[in-house]
């Protein structure tokens, strides 16, 4: 791999290119923190896709896109004298040192869970009023639920055994079925949310990332459905003209291949 000096030269090259683009490119000159925001979110999801696909070449490319955005934001910040890339880097360095007293201090820890608990305690000492303040409001609901559960578990608000969580899932499912039977749409939605929340919590105990798990299923479904579409086209039919039994034949074939 590249030496530290080569790595630093590459970062310096990127900073120089960013300065040139900001000065000379009509599009780059017009960008603001606000206009870049949605693009950054898009790039983050593209990185997530590459990681799920285990496509390391794409991971490298998408990391580059995200790094460009970080440099872009820092450049904009420097133009208003609010912060620059050095401030950004030093801020995270200082935070990492402060949040890892078991590495940079004399604190002793037994395992990963104790590290997480200490992390949350340190954040509260830094002035945060709630352990949940660090959960972004704009996160997708599924990811947000996972982060909420991680945060509260970090301060000891948690189940003791996976079986307890599974029993909670079953309890929530039963409550959902009661509301379905009563046909109360508002309560159905509320109980459905409780089921999802408990399932996401159970995933944590199983050491499964629910977002990744669901996306893997999405990708699998897409492959199988597109196989079905291809087979229908080969027969000169549209899906609308096929019976469910006919579609099931190809769906089962697709399951064997994907």
mmCIF file of N, CA and C in Angstrom, residues 185-255:
data_model
loop_
_atom_site.group_PDB
_atom_site.id
_atom_site.type_symbol
_atom_site.label_atom_id
_atom_site.label_comp_id
_atom_site.label_asym_id
_atom_site.label_seq_id
_atom_site.Cartn_x
_atom_site.Cartn_y
_atom_site.Cartn_z
ATOM 1 N N UNK A 185 -57.749 1.493 12.063
ATOM 2 C CA UNK A 185 -56.590 1.784 11.232
ATOM 3 C C UNK A 185 -55.493 2.537 11.978
ATOM 4 N N UNK A 186 -55.881 3.501 12.805
ATOM 5 C CA UNK A 186 -54.885 4.278 13.535
ATOM 6 C C UNK A 186 -54.104 3.397 14.505
ATOM 7 N N UNK A 187 -54.831 2.526 15.226
ATOM 8 C CA UNK A 187 -54.167 1.641 16.180
ATOM 9 C C UNK A 187 -53.365 0.546 15.465
ATOM 10 N N UNK A 188 -53.837 0.136 14.286
ATOM 11 C CA UNK A 188 -53.078 -0.838 13.488
ATOM 12 C C UNK A 188 -51.708 -0.265 13.140
ATOM 13 N N UNK A 189 -51.705 0.984 12.703
ATOM 14 C CA UNK A 189 -50.432 1.622 12.352
ATOM 15 C C UNK A 189 -49.518 1.729 13.573
ATOM 16 N N UNK A 190 -50.079 2.107 14.718
ATOM 17 C CA UNK A 190 -49.283 2.235 15.938
ATOM 18 C C UNK A 190 -48.686 0.891 16.341
ATOM 19 N N UNK A 191 -49.492 -0.166 16.294
ATOM 20 C CA UNK A 191 -49.003 -1.488 16.688
ATOM 21 C C UNK A 191 -48.020 -2.047 15.662
ATOM 22 N N UNK A 192 -48.233 -1.714 14.389
ATOM 23 C CA UNK A 192 -47.298 -2.153 13.357
ATOM 24 C C UNK A 192 -45.926 -1.525 13.615
ATOM 25 N N UNK A 193 -45.937 -0.255 14.018
ATOM 26 C CA UNK A 193 -44.681 0.413 14.362
ATOM 27 C C UNK A 193 -43.996 -0.261 15.535
ATOM 28 N N UNK A 194 -44.791 -0.681 16.530
ATOM 29 C CA UNK A 194 -44.222 -1.376 17.691
ATOM 30 C C UNK A 194 -43.591 -2.705 17.281
ATOM 31 N N UNK A 195 -44.237 -3.409 16.341
ATOM 32 C CA UNK A 195 -43.686 -4.679 15.850
ATOM 33 C C UNK A 195 -42.335 -4.440 15.180
ATOM 34 N N UNK A 196 -42.286 -3.439 14.308
ATOM 35 C CA UNK A 196 -41.030 -3.138 13.618
ATOM 36 C C UNK A 196 -39.936 -2.755 14.610
ATOM 37 N N UNK A 197 -40.289 -1.918 15.595
ATOM 38 C CA UNK A 197 -39.311 -1.475 16.580
ATOM 39 C C UNK A 197 -38.759 -2.657 17.373
ATOM 40 N N UNK A 198 -39.647 -3.577 17.757
ATOM 41 C CA UNK A 198 -39.201 -4.747 18.522
ATOM 42 C C UNK A 198 -38.370 -5.691 17.655
ATOM 43 N N UNK A 199 -38.700 -5.798 16.371
ATOM 44 C CA UNK A 199 -37.911 -6.633 15.460
ATOM 45 C C UNK A 199 -36.506 -6.064 15.273
ATOM 46 N N UNK A 200 -36.432 -4.760 15.156
ATOM 47 C CA UNK A 200 -35.131 -4.110 15.008
ATOM 48 C C UNK A 200 -34.294 -4.326 16.270
ATOM 49 N N UNK A 201 -34.955 -4.287 17.422
ATOM 50 C CA UNK A 201 -34.249 -4.547 18.684
ATOM 51 C C UNK A 201 -33.757 -5.990 18.739
ATOM 52 N N UNK A 202 -34.601 -6.917 18.265
ATOM 53 C CA UNK A 202 -34.204 -8.329 18.243
ATOM 54 C C UNK A 202 -33.008 -8.538 17.312
ATOM 55 N N UNK A 203 -32.996 -7.812 16.206
ATOM 56 C CA UNK A 203 -31.874 -7.911 15.274
ATOM 57 C C UNK A 203 -30.560 -7.547 15.969
ATOM 58 N N UNK A 204 -30.622 -6.549 16.843
ATOM 59 C CA UNK A 204 -29.409 -6.130 17.568
ATOM 60 C C UNK A 204 -28.882 -7.269 18.429
ATOM 61 N N UNK A 205 -29.802 -8.003 19.074
ATOM 62 C CA UNK A 205 -29.378 -9.112 19.915
ATOM 63 C C UNK A 205 -28.829 -10.272 19.083
ATOM 64 N N UNK A 206 -29.299 -10.381 17.851
ATOM 65 C CA UNK A 206 -28.800 -11.424 16.947
ATOM 66 C C UNK A 206 -27.541 -10.972 16.207
ATOM 67 N N UNK A 207 -27.103 -9.734 16.506
ATOM 68 C CA UNK A 207 -25.933 -9.127 15.840
ATOM 69 C C UNK A 207 -26.145 -9.033 14.326
ATOM 70 N N UNK A 208 -27.381 -8.661 13.968
ATOM 71 C CA UNK A 208 -27.757 -8.443 12.570
ATOM 72 C C UNK A 208 -28.064 -6.964 12.385
ATOM 73 N N UNK A 209 -27.501 -6.367 11.349
ATOM 74 C CA UNK A 209 -27.849 -4.983 11.021
ATOM 75 C C UNK A 209 -29.156 -5.006 10.230
ATOM 76 N N UNK A 210 -30.252 -4.486 10.795
ATOM 77 C CA UNK A 210 -31.557 -4.609 10.119
ATOM 78 C C UNK A 210 -31.610 -3.906 8.770
ATOM 79 N N UNK A 211 -30.932 -2.768 8.653
ATOM 80 C CA UNK A 211 -30.909 -2.050 7.376
ATOM 81 C C UNK A 211 -30.232 -2.901 6.308
ATOM 82 N N UNK A 212 -29.081 -3.483 6.650
ATOM 83 C CA UNK A 212 -28.361 -4.336 5.706
ATOM 84 C C UNK A 212 -29.176 -5.575 5.361
ATOM 85 N N UNK A 213 -29.801 -6.163 6.369
ATOM 86 C CA UNK A 213 -30.593 -7.375 6.145
ATOM 87 C C UNK A 213 -31.748 -7.107 5.192
ATOM 88 N N UNK A 214 -32.449 -5.988 5.415
ATOM 89 C CA UNK A 214 -33.581 -5.651 4.553
ATOM 90 C C UNK A 214 -33.123 -5.326 3.141
ATOM 91 N N UNK A 215 -32.002 -4.627 3.023
ATOM 92 C CA UNK A 215 -31.502 -4.281 1.687
ATOM 93 C C UNK A 215 -31.058 -5.529 0.929
ATOM 94 N N UNK A 216 -30.469 -6.497 1.631
ATOM 95 C CA UNK A 216 -30.115 -7.762 0.981
ATOM 96 C C UNK A 216 -31.356 -8.449 0.435
ATOM 97 N N UNK A 217 -32.442 -8.408 1.203
ATOM 98 C CA UNK A 217 -33.698 -9.001 0.746
ATOM 99 C C UNK A 217 -34.258 -8.224 -0.445
ATOM 100 N N UNK A 218 -34.151 -6.887 -0.397
ATOM 101 C CA UNK A 218 -34.590 -6.071 -1.534
ATOM 102 C C UNK A 218 -33.866 -6.482 -2.809
ATOM 103 N N UNK A 219 -32.545 -6.601 -2.703
ATOM 104 C CA UNK A 219 -31.736 -6.965 -3.876
ATOM 105 C C UNK A 219 -32.104 -8.359 -4.379
ATOM 106 N N UNK A 220 -32.311 -9.269 -3.453
ATOM 107 C CA UNK A 220 -32.688 -10.636 -3.820
ATOM 108 C C UNK A 220 -34.038 -10.652 -4.532
ATOM 109 N N UNK A 221 -34.998 -9.898 -4.003
ATOM 110 C CA UNK A 221 -36.329 -9.844 -4.621
ATOM 111 C C UNK A 221 -36.247 -9.258 -6.031
ATOM 112 N N UNK A 222 -35.458 -8.186 -6.178
ATOM 113 C CA UNK A 222 -35.316 -7.552 -7.491
ATOM 114 C C UNK A 222 -34.764 -8.535 -8.514
ATOM 115 N N UNK A 223 -33.732 -9.290 -8.136
ATOM 116 C CA UNK A 223 -33.134 -10.267 -9.050
ATOM 117 C C UNK A 223 -34.154 -11.324 -9.470
ATOM 118 N N UNK A 224 -34.919 -11.808 -8.492
ATOM 119 C CA UNK A 224 -35.890 -12.857 -8.792
ATOM 120 C C UNK A 224 -37.033 -12.338 -9.650
ATOM 121 N N UNK A 225 -37.483 -11.126 -9.360
ATOM 122 C CA UNK A 225 -38.587 -10.571 -10.136
ATOM 123 C C UNK A 225 -38.144 -10.258 -11.567
ATOM 124 N N UNK A 226 -36.926 -9.766 -11.731
ATOM 125 C CA UNK A 226 -36.422 -9.485 -13.070
ATOM 126 C C UNK A 226 -36.205 -10.770 -13.860
ATOM 127 N N UNK A 227 -35.860 -11.859 -13.170
ATOM 128 C CA UNK A 227 -35.773 -13.170 -13.815
ATOM 129 C C UNK A 227 -37.145 -13.561 -14.343
ATOM 130 N N UNK A 228 -38.157 -13.353 -13.501
ATOM 131 C CA UNK A 228 -39.544 -13.645 -13.894
ATOM 132 C C UNK A 228 -39.940 -12.827 -15.119
ATOM 133 N N UNK A 229 -39.597 -11.549 -15.130
ATOM 134 C CA UNK A 229 -39.916 -10.683 -16.267
ATOM 135 C C UNK A 229 -39.230 -11.166 -17.546
ATOM 136 N N UNK A 230 -37.962 -11.576 -17.393
ATOM 137 C CA UNK A 230 -37.203 -12.056 -18.557
ATOM 138 C C UNK A 230 -37.837 -13.311 -19.150
ATOM 139 N N UNK A 231 -38.215 -14.248 -18.274
ATOM 140 C CA UNK A 231 -38.824 -15.485 -18.741
ATOM 141 C C UNK A 231 -40.178 -15.229 -19.412
ATOM 142 N N UNK A 232 -40.920 -14.301 -18.879
ATOM 143 C CA UNK A 232 -42.213 -13.961 -19.483
ATOM 144 C C UNK A 232 -42.000 -13.385 -20.878
ATOM 145 N N UNK A 233 -40.992 -12.532 -21.008
ATOM 146 C CA UNK A 233 -40.700 -11.922 -22.307
ATOM 147 C C UNK A 233 -40.266 -12.976 -23.316
ATOM 148 N N UNK A 234 -39.476 -13.963 -22.845
ATOM 149 C CA UNK A 234 -39.029 -15.046 -23.739
ATOM 150 C C UNK A 234 -40.213 -15.853 -24.260
ATOM 151 N N UNK A 235 -41.270 -15.923 -23.468
ATOM 152 C CA UNK A 235 -42.485 -16.642 -23.886
ATOM 153 C C UNK A 235 -43.417 -15.758 -24.706
ATOM 154 N N UNK A 236 -43.039 -14.500 -24.862
ATOM 155 C CA UNK A 236 -43.868 -13.574 -25.610
ATOM 156 C C UNK A 236 -45.088 -13.126 -24.834
ATOM 157 N N UNK A 237 -44.994 -13.175 -23.501
ATOM 158 C CA UNK A 237 -46.127 -12.785 -22.667
ATOM 159 C C UNK A 237 -45.758 -11.591 -21.794
ATOM 160 N N UNK A 238 -46.781 -10.893 -21.323
ATOM 161 C CA UNK A 238 -46.581 -9.873 -20.304
ATOM 162 C C UNK A 238 -47.033 -10.463 -18.981
ATOM 163 N N UNK A 239 -46.528 -9.949 -17.894
ATOM 164 C CA UNK A 239 -46.906 -10.480 -16.585
ATOM 165 C C UNK A 239 -48.406 -10.357 -16.337
ATOM 166 N N UNK A 240 -49.002 -9.297 -16.887
ATOM 167 C CA UNK A 240 -50.437 -9.094 -16.700
ATOM 168 C C UNK A 240 -51.265 -10.217 -17.315
ATOM 169 N N UNK A 241 -50.698 -10.892 -18.350
ATOM 170 C CA UNK A 241 -51.420 -11.947 -19.045
ATOM 171 C C UNK A 241 -51.204 -13.322 -18.408
ATOM 172 N N UNK A 242 -50.285 -13.407 -17.447
ATOM 173 C CA UNK A 242 -49.952 -14.691 -16.844
ATOM 174 C C UNK A 242 -50.751 -14.903 -15.550
ATOM 175 N N UNK A 243 -51.059 -16.152 -15.283
ATOM 176 C CA UNK A 243 -51.707 -16.477 -14.017
ATOM 177 C C UNK A 243 -50.656 -16.509 -12.909
ATOM 178 N N UNK A 244 -51.120 -16.424 -11.699
ATOM 179 C CA UNK A 244 -50.196 -16.480 -10.567
ATOM 180 C C UNK A 244 -49.467 -17.828 -10.535
ATOM 181 N N UNK A 245 -50.158 -18.884 -10.906
ATOM 182 C CA UNK A 245 -49.539 -20.219 -10.938
ATOM 183 C C UNK A 245 -48.402 -20.258 -11.953
ATOM 184 N N UNK A 246 -48.617 -19.634 -13.122
ATOM 185 C CA UNK A 246 -47.560 -19.591 -14.139
ATOM 186 C C UNK A 246 -46.353 -18.791 -13.646
ATOM 187 N N UNK A 247 -46.637 -17.675 -12.990
ATOM 188 C CA UNK A 247 -45.539 -16.857 -12.472
ATOM 189 C C UNK A 247 -44.783 -17.586 -11.377
ATOM 190 N N UNK A 248 -45.498 -18.374 -10.574
ATOM 191 C CA UNK A 248 -44.860 -19.113 -9.479
ATOM 192 C C UNK A 248 -43.817 -20.102 -9.988
ATOM 193 N N UNK A 249 -44.056 -20.670 -11.168
ATOM 194 C CA UNK A 249 -43.105 -21.620 -11.750
ATOM 195 C C UNK A 249 -41.751 -20.942 -11.940
ATOM 196 N N UNK A 250 -41.768 -19.780 -12.548
ATOM 197 C CA UNK A 250 -40.517 -19.064 -12.797
ATOM 198 C C UNK A 250 -39.935 -18.463 -11.513
ATOM 199 N N UNK A 251 -40.832 -18.077 -10.611
ATOM 200 C CA UNK A 251 -40.351 -17.530 -9.330
ATOM 201 C C UNK A 251 -39.558 -18.598 -8.559
ATOM 202 N N UNK A 252 -40.069 -19.831 -8.584
ATOM 203 C CA UNK A 252 -39.370 -20.903 -7.903
ATOM 204 C C UNK A 252 -38.054 -21.239 -8.593
ATOM 205 N N UNK A 253 -38.022 -21.113 -9.911
ATOM 206 C CA UNK A 253 -36.759 -21.291 -10.631
ATOM 207 C C UNK A 253 -35.754 -20.215 -10.209
ATOM 208 N N UNK A 254 -36.255 -18.998 -10.098
ATOM 209 C CA UNK A 254 -35.387 -17.885 -9.718
ATOM 210 C C UNK A 254 -34.835 -18.086 -8.315
ATOM 211 N N UNK A 255 -35.639 -18.637 -7.412
ATOM 212 C CA UNK A 255 -35.187 -18.880 -6.039
ATOM 213 C C UNK A 255 -34.016 -19.868 -6.013
#
